Short mmCIF file of C-alpha atoms (C1' of nucleotides) in Angstrom, two decimals:
data_model
loop_
_atom_site.label_atom_id
_atom_site.label_comp_id
_atom_site.label_asym_id
_atom_site.label_seq_id
_atom_site.Cartn_x
_atom_site.Cartn_y
_atom_site.Cartn_z
CA MET A 41 259.08 -117.89 176.10
CA PRO A 42 259.99 -120.04 179.09
CA TRP A 43 257.10 -122.43 178.36
CA ARG A 44 258.21 -123.26 174.78
CA GLY A 45 258.67 -126.99 174.54
CA GLU A 46 256.96 -127.49 177.88
CA THR A 47 255.12 -130.79 178.27
CA ASP A 48 253.70 -130.51 181.81
CA PRO A 49 249.95 -129.88 181.33
CA TYR A 50 249.77 -127.77 184.51
CA ARG A 51 252.51 -125.45 183.29
CA ILE A 52 250.91 -125.18 179.86
CA LEU A 53 247.58 -124.35 181.48
CA LEU A 54 249.18 -121.73 183.71
CA SER A 55 250.96 -120.05 180.82
CA GLU A 56 247.78 -119.92 178.75
CA VAL A 57 245.71 -118.44 181.57
CA LEU A 58 248.42 -115.85 182.18
CA LEU A 59 248.34 -114.98 178.49
CA GLN A 60 244.62 -114.23 178.42
CA GLN A 61 244.50 -110.60 177.24
CA THR A 62 248.06 -110.21 178.43
CA ARG A 63 251.26 -109.68 176.45
CA VAL A 64 253.93 -112.33 176.55
CA ASP A 65 256.57 -110.04 178.03
CA GLN A 66 254.23 -108.99 180.79
CA ALA A 67 253.30 -112.56 181.69
CA ILE A 68 256.80 -114.09 181.87
CA PRO A 69 257.88 -112.79 185.31
CA TYR A 70 254.50 -113.81 186.76
CA TYR A 71 254.88 -117.28 185.28
CA ARG A 72 258.23 -117.76 187.03
CA ARG A 73 257.05 -116.41 190.38
CA PHE A 74 253.83 -118.42 190.24
CA LEU A 75 255.64 -121.71 189.60
CA ALA A 76 258.18 -120.97 192.33
CA GLU A 77 255.29 -120.63 194.80
CA PHE A 78 252.93 -123.25 193.38
CA PRO A 79 254.97 -125.83 191.43
CA THR A 80 252.12 -128.30 191.00
CA LEU A 81 248.35 -128.40 190.71
CA GLU A 82 248.25 -129.99 194.19
CA ALA A 83 250.34 -127.20 195.70
CA LEU A 84 248.04 -124.62 194.16
CA GLY A 85 244.96 -126.43 195.42
CA GLN A 86 246.27 -126.45 198.97
CA ALA A 87 247.21 -122.76 198.99
CA ASP A 88 245.02 -119.94 200.29
CA LEU A 89 243.41 -117.69 197.69
CA GLU A 90 245.12 -114.70 199.28
CA ALA A 91 248.53 -116.28 198.73
CA VAL A 92 247.61 -116.84 195.08
CA LEU A 93 246.51 -113.23 194.65
CA GLU A 94 249.69 -112.09 196.37
CA VAL A 95 251.57 -113.47 193.38
CA TRP A 96 248.97 -112.30 190.84
CA GLN A 97 248.65 -108.72 192.12
CA GLY A 98 249.35 -106.06 189.51
CA LEU A 99 248.55 -108.28 186.52
CA GLY A 100 244.83 -107.59 186.27
CA TYR A 101 241.79 -109.73 185.44
CA TYR A 102 241.90 -111.27 188.90
CA ALA A 103 239.04 -113.66 188.10
CA ARG A 104 241.73 -115.66 186.30
CA ALA A 105 243.51 -116.28 189.60
CA ARG A 106 240.28 -117.00 191.44
CA ASN A 107 239.17 -119.49 188.77
CA LEU A 108 242.57 -121.17 188.56
CA HIS A 109 242.58 -121.62 192.33
CA LYS A 110 239.05 -123.04 192.28
CA LEU A 111 240.02 -125.42 189.47
CA ALA A 112 243.08 -126.62 191.38
CA GLN A 113 241.05 -127.21 194.53
CA ALA A 114 238.46 -129.24 192.63
CA LEU A 115 240.98 -131.32 190.67
CA SER A 116 243.25 -131.92 193.65
CA ARG A 117 240.37 -133.60 195.44
CA ALA A 118 239.58 -135.62 192.31
CA GLY A 119 243.06 -137.04 191.85
CA GLY A 120 245.14 -134.10 190.68
CA GLN A 121 244.98 -134.70 186.94
CA LEU A 122 243.76 -132.34 184.24
CA PRO A 123 241.26 -133.81 181.79
CA ARG A 124 242.75 -134.51 178.38
CA THR A 125 240.10 -133.45 175.85
CA TYR A 126 238.91 -130.08 174.57
CA HIS A 127 235.32 -130.66 175.63
CA GLU A 128 236.24 -131.73 179.17
CA LEU A 129 238.71 -128.87 179.57
CA LEU A 130 236.03 -126.43 178.42
CA GLN A 131 233.98 -127.32 181.51
CA LEU A 132 236.68 -126.09 183.91
CA PRO A 133 236.34 -122.64 185.49
CA GLY A 134 238.29 -119.97 183.61
CA LEU A 135 238.78 -122.10 180.50
CA GLY A 136 236.96 -120.82 177.44
CA PRO A 137 237.38 -121.92 173.82
CA TYR A 138 240.87 -120.45 173.54
CA THR A 139 242.46 -121.93 176.65
CA ALA A 140 240.73 -125.29 176.30
CA ALA A 141 242.00 -125.58 172.72
CA ALA A 142 245.48 -124.41 173.71
CA VAL A 143 245.86 -127.00 176.48
CA ALA A 144 244.23 -129.78 174.45
CA SER A 145 246.49 -129.19 171.46
CA MET A 146 249.75 -128.32 173.22
CA ALA A 147 249.61 -130.71 176.17
CA PHE A 148 247.66 -133.61 174.65
CA GLY A 149 248.04 -133.24 170.87
CA GLU A 150 244.35 -132.86 170.12
CA ARG A 151 243.64 -131.49 166.66
CA VAL A 152 241.67 -128.42 167.65
CA ALA A 153 242.50 -124.90 166.52
CA VAL A 154 243.14 -122.08 168.96
CA VAL A 155 241.55 -118.76 168.13
CA ASP A 156 243.05 -115.79 169.89
CA GLY A 157 243.32 -112.18 168.77
CA ASN A 158 246.22 -113.06 166.50
CA VAL A 159 244.47 -115.94 164.75
CA ARG A 160 241.26 -113.92 164.46
CA ARG A 161 243.19 -111.21 162.62
CA VAL A 162 245.13 -113.61 160.40
CA ILE A 163 241.94 -115.45 159.40
CA ALA A 164 240.01 -112.21 158.86
CA ARG A 165 242.70 -110.90 156.53
CA TRP A 166 243.20 -114.24 154.82
CA MET A 167 239.49 -114.35 154.00
CA ALA A 168 239.01 -110.56 153.73
CA TRP A 169 236.31 -110.65 156.41
CA GLN A 170 235.53 -107.36 158.12
CA ASN A 171 233.14 -108.59 160.80
CA PRO A 172 233.35 -112.37 161.11
CA SER A 173 231.44 -114.03 163.94
CA PRO A 174 233.41 -116.03 166.50
CA LYS A 175 231.94 -119.25 165.14
CA GLN A 176 232.90 -118.33 161.58
CA VAL A 177 236.51 -117.79 162.61
CA GLN A 178 236.68 -120.94 164.75
CA ASP A 179 235.24 -123.07 161.94
CA GLU A 180 237.66 -121.63 159.40
CA ALA A 181 240.63 -122.15 161.75
CA ASP A 182 239.56 -125.75 162.45
CA GLU A 183 239.11 -126.39 158.74
CA LEU A 184 242.52 -124.93 157.95
CA MET A 185 244.15 -127.08 160.60
CA ALA A 186 242.42 -130.22 159.38
CA VAL A 187 243.59 -129.60 155.84
CA VAL A 188 247.13 -128.53 156.64
CA LEU A 189 247.78 -131.33 159.13
CA SER A 190 246.01 -134.04 157.16
CA PRO A 191 248.49 -136.93 157.10
CA THR A 192 246.67 -138.70 154.28
CA GLY A 193 246.43 -135.60 152.17
CA GLY A 194 250.15 -134.94 152.07
CA GLY A 195 249.83 -132.52 154.94
CA LEU A 196 252.45 -131.29 157.34
CA GLU A 197 253.85 -133.66 159.93
CA VAL A 198 253.43 -131.18 162.70
CA PHE A 199 252.22 -131.49 166.27
CA PRO A 200 248.84 -129.69 166.53
CA GLY A 201 250.07 -127.50 169.37
CA ASP A 202 253.03 -126.37 167.30
CA TRP A 203 250.79 -125.45 164.38
CA ASN A 204 248.63 -123.38 166.72
CA GLN A 205 251.64 -121.58 168.13
CA ALA A 206 252.97 -120.95 164.64
CA LEU A 207 249.73 -119.33 163.52
CA MET A 208 249.63 -117.13 166.61
CA GLU A 209 253.24 -116.17 166.10
CA LEU A 210 252.54 -115.22 162.49
CA GLY A 211 249.90 -112.83 163.82
CA ALA A 212 252.15 -111.50 166.57
CA THR A 213 255.21 -110.84 164.42
CA VAL A 214 254.12 -110.44 160.76
CA CYS A 215 250.36 -110.04 160.45
CA ILE A 216 250.31 -107.37 163.14
CA PRO A 217 247.41 -104.93 163.67
CA LYS A 218 249.14 -101.82 162.30
CA ASN A 219 251.58 -101.71 159.41
CA PRO A 220 251.60 -105.48 158.83
CA ARG A 221 254.71 -106.78 157.14
CA CYS A 222 253.02 -108.39 154.14
CA GLY A 223 256.30 -108.26 152.23
CA GLY A 224 257.78 -110.74 154.68
CA CYS A 225 254.71 -112.94 154.97
CA PRO A 226 255.21 -116.55 153.84
CA VAL A 227 251.58 -116.85 152.70
CA ALA A 228 250.87 -113.39 151.29
CA GLN A 229 250.48 -114.99 147.87
CA PHE A 230 247.26 -116.66 149.01
CA CYS A 231 245.92 -113.84 151.18
CA GLN A 232 242.72 -112.15 150.05
CA GLY A 233 243.15 -109.15 152.33
CA LYS A 234 246.72 -108.11 151.62
CA THR A 235 245.84 -105.10 149.43
CA SER A 236 244.19 -103.36 152.40
CA PRO A 237 245.02 -105.47 155.45
CA GLU A 238 244.09 -102.76 157.94
CA ARG A 239 240.41 -103.11 156.98
CA TYR A 240 240.33 -106.64 158.39
CA PRO A 241 238.94 -107.15 160.90
CA ALA A 242 237.06 -103.94 161.69
CA ALA A 243 238.11 -102.34 164.98
CA LYS A 244 235.85 -102.69 167.99
CA GLN A 245 234.21 -99.69 169.54
CA ARG A 246 235.46 -98.99 173.02
CA LEU A 247 234.18 -96.28 175.25
CA GLN A 248 235.83 -95.31 178.49
CA LYS A 249 233.28 -93.83 180.82
CA PRO A 250 234.62 -91.15 183.14
CA VAL A 251 233.89 -92.01 186.77
CA GLU A 252 234.37 -89.85 189.85
CA VAL A 253 235.58 -91.78 192.88
CA VAL A 254 236.48 -90.85 196.43
CA ALA A 255 238.93 -92.92 198.46
CA LEU A 256 239.46 -92.58 202.17
CA VAL A 257 242.81 -93.45 203.70
CA LEU A 258 242.69 -93.92 207.45
CA VAL A 259 246.13 -93.66 208.99
CA GLY A 260 246.97 -94.80 212.50
CA PRO A 261 250.15 -95.32 214.45
CA GLN A 262 250.23 -99.03 213.56
CA GLY A 263 249.40 -98.77 209.86
CA VAL A 264 246.50 -97.99 207.53
CA HIS A 265 242.93 -99.26 207.17
CA LEU A 266 242.36 -101.79 204.37
CA GLU A 267 239.27 -103.78 203.54
CA LEU A 268 238.88 -107.04 201.66
CA ARG A 269 237.14 -106.36 198.35
CA GLU A 270 234.36 -108.71 197.38
CA GLY A 271 232.47 -109.39 194.20
CA ARG A 272 233.75 -109.40 190.67
CA ILE A 273 235.71 -106.17 190.65
CA LEU A 274 239.11 -106.72 192.27
CA GLY A 275 237.49 -109.42 194.38
CA GLY A 276 239.80 -111.12 196.84
CA LEU A 277 242.23 -108.23 196.87
CA TRP A 278 242.52 -105.65 199.64
CA GLY A 279 242.13 -101.92 199.17
CA PHE A 280 241.21 -98.55 200.59
CA PRO A 281 237.53 -97.74 201.19
CA MET A 282 236.05 -96.14 198.06
CA GLU A 283 232.72 -94.77 196.94
CA GLU A 284 231.51 -93.58 193.53
CA GLY A 285 229.34 -90.72 192.40
CA ALA A 286 227.38 -88.07 194.27
CA GLY A 287 227.66 -88.01 198.04
CA ALA A 288 230.65 -90.33 198.01
CA LEU A 289 232.61 -88.49 200.68
CA PRO A 290 229.78 -88.17 203.21
CA ARG A 291 228.97 -91.87 202.79
CA LEU A 292 232.58 -92.76 203.43
CA LEU A 293 232.81 -90.52 206.47
CA GLY A 294 229.56 -91.97 207.79
CA ARG A 295 230.89 -95.51 207.55
CA PHE A 296 233.67 -94.64 209.95
CA GLY A 297 231.87 -92.08 212.14
CA LEU A 298 234.10 -89.24 211.03
CA GLU A 299 233.25 -85.53 210.80
CA ALA A 300 235.77 -84.58 208.16
CA ALA A 301 238.79 -85.67 206.15
CA GLU A 302 241.51 -83.78 204.36
CA LEU A 303 242.04 -83.89 200.60
CA VAL A 304 245.50 -85.25 199.81
CA GLY A 305 245.45 -85.31 196.03
CA THR A 306 244.08 -86.99 192.90
CA VAL A 307 244.92 -90.34 191.35
CA ARG A 308 243.96 -91.19 187.79
CA HIS A 309 243.55 -94.79 186.78
CA ALA A 310 242.12 -96.29 183.59
CA PHE A 311 240.36 -99.62 183.29
CA THR A 312 239.43 -100.99 179.89
CA HIS A 313 236.01 -99.37 179.94
CA ARG A 314 236.22 -96.84 182.77
CA LYS A 315 238.41 -93.86 183.43
CA LEU A 316 238.65 -93.19 187.15
CA ARG A 317 239.47 -89.87 188.75
CA VAL A 318 240.03 -90.67 192.40
CA GLN A 319 240.01 -87.91 195.00
CA VAL A 320 242.07 -89.23 197.88
CA TYR A 321 241.16 -88.07 201.38
CA TRP A 322 243.06 -88.74 204.57
CA ALA A 323 242.02 -88.89 208.22
CA ASN A 324 243.56 -90.02 211.46
CA LYS A 325 242.04 -93.13 212.98
CA ASP A 326 243.22 -96.28 214.62
CA ALA A 327 244.33 -98.58 211.82
CA ARG A 328 246.77 -101.42 211.75
CA GLU A 329 247.03 -103.03 208.32
CA GLN A 330 250.43 -103.29 206.66
CA PRO A 331 249.75 -102.90 202.90
CA GLU A 332 252.95 -104.71 201.91
CA ASN A 333 251.51 -107.85 203.48
CA ARG A 334 248.29 -107.76 201.44
CA PRO A 335 247.51 -108.26 197.75
CA LEU A 336 246.58 -104.86 196.32
CA SER A 337 245.46 -103.75 192.86
CA ARG A 338 247.51 -101.25 190.89
CA LEU A 339 244.91 -98.60 191.69
CA ASP A 340 245.35 -99.09 195.44
CA ARG A 341 249.14 -99.12 195.01
CA LYS A 342 248.88 -95.70 193.35
CA ILE A 343 246.83 -94.37 196.25
CA LEU A 344 249.33 -95.83 198.70
CA GLU A 345 252.20 -94.15 196.86
CA LEU A 346 250.42 -90.81 196.97
CA ILE A 347 249.94 -91.10 200.72
CA GLN A 348 253.53 -92.14 201.30
CA SER A 349 254.86 -89.27 199.20
CA GLN A 350 252.85 -86.88 201.38
CA ARG A 351 253.69 -88.64 204.64
CA ASN A 352 255.76 -85.81 206.09
CA ALA A 353 253.09 -83.23 205.35
CA LEU A 354 250.38 -85.40 206.88
CA LEU A 355 251.98 -86.46 210.14
"C1'" DA B 222 225.46 -110.35 170.85
"C1'" DA B 223 226.83 -106.98 174.09
"C1'" DC B 224 228.92 -105.90 178.55
"C1'" DT B 225 232.17 -106.30 182.19
"C1'" DC B 226 236.58 -107.41 183.91
"C1'" DG B 227 243.04 -104.80 184.66
"C1'" DG B 228 246.90 -103.35 183.25
"C1'" DG B 229 250.26 -101.98 180.06
"C1'" DG B 230 252.75 -101.54 175.46
"C1'" DT B 231 252.59 -99.19 171.10
"C1'" DC B 232 251.38 -96.16 167.74
"C1'" DG C 18 244.59 -90.38 173.34
"C1'" DA C 19 243.10 -94.86 170.77
"C1'" DC C 20 243.91 -99.50 170.08
"C1'" DC C 21 244.64 -104.08 171.49
"C1'" DC C 22 246.78 -107.77 173.80
"C1'" DA C 23 248.22 -115.90 172.78
"C1'" DG C 24 239.82 -114.23 176.57
"C1'" DA C 25 236.13 -115.69 179.92
"C1'" DG C 26 231.86 -115.06 182.40
"C1'" DT C 27 227.52 -112.81 182.72
"C1'" DT C 28 223.46 -110.68 181.00
#
DNA sequence: AACTCGGGGTC
DNA sequence: GACCCAGAGTT
């Protein structure tokens, strides 16, 4: 990881926000590109949100980028320094218990335990808990850290941030969700869940609701029509006009005063909790946006690729 | 406490 | 396909 051994609080914060629900390998190229564009908190605070999303596009959970930008704007005005304690960091937009604890422990050495998916699983197995509450896990992780790093109790002489990273790495490399490598685990001897590790913790129920969507691509001599999305879903990014459910196509046509559009094809795209089947329609209309100059979600990139692959047939 | 929010790797 | 990822905000 390029941020191992990093001491700049801004870089530590950035890496931790990038890692929210995101695998390390996926986050690394974004980390490099983001720092190349916005090397400091001040630089980020002075940038336009669209420029930030331009770098973030394709990674998902775009509220992370919006919150990080908002945080940078607020702190730049207030002197450009991140607060140094867990409780202060927790007040910042986009920082929950995980990220606040990560920055506090790794950047400032505060003795507070991070609880991510890895730690949750390690603790659940360690204690043989099937359905622990978030507070139960956090308390246990804090207690473990206090005991292990207790200098007066013969504890480890370890920087709190390093302990946190070690526990997460144990979960990411040994105490993994499926087929955990208990034989290679340094603490299997003390683990209460090792005889049936896959029972801990119980898996969450996830249901992906099928959703029918219609997208309308307006193509003109100068480009295509894009609109700025607002709200929580893909907010701040640009995309093709879309409507869901019954009457989607007529509503779309009505918005642009069109009589008809031609079906180009279907794009399938899965979100965590929704499975989209997007019928892509095309029509000729004056339009002048260049999609390569705008931040687009993966879904809109797929639609764009479909249109471009059919370009000869359409024009 | 339960939903919502992206996208992608892995089994 | 199902699961889950170095989670946070809203309801």
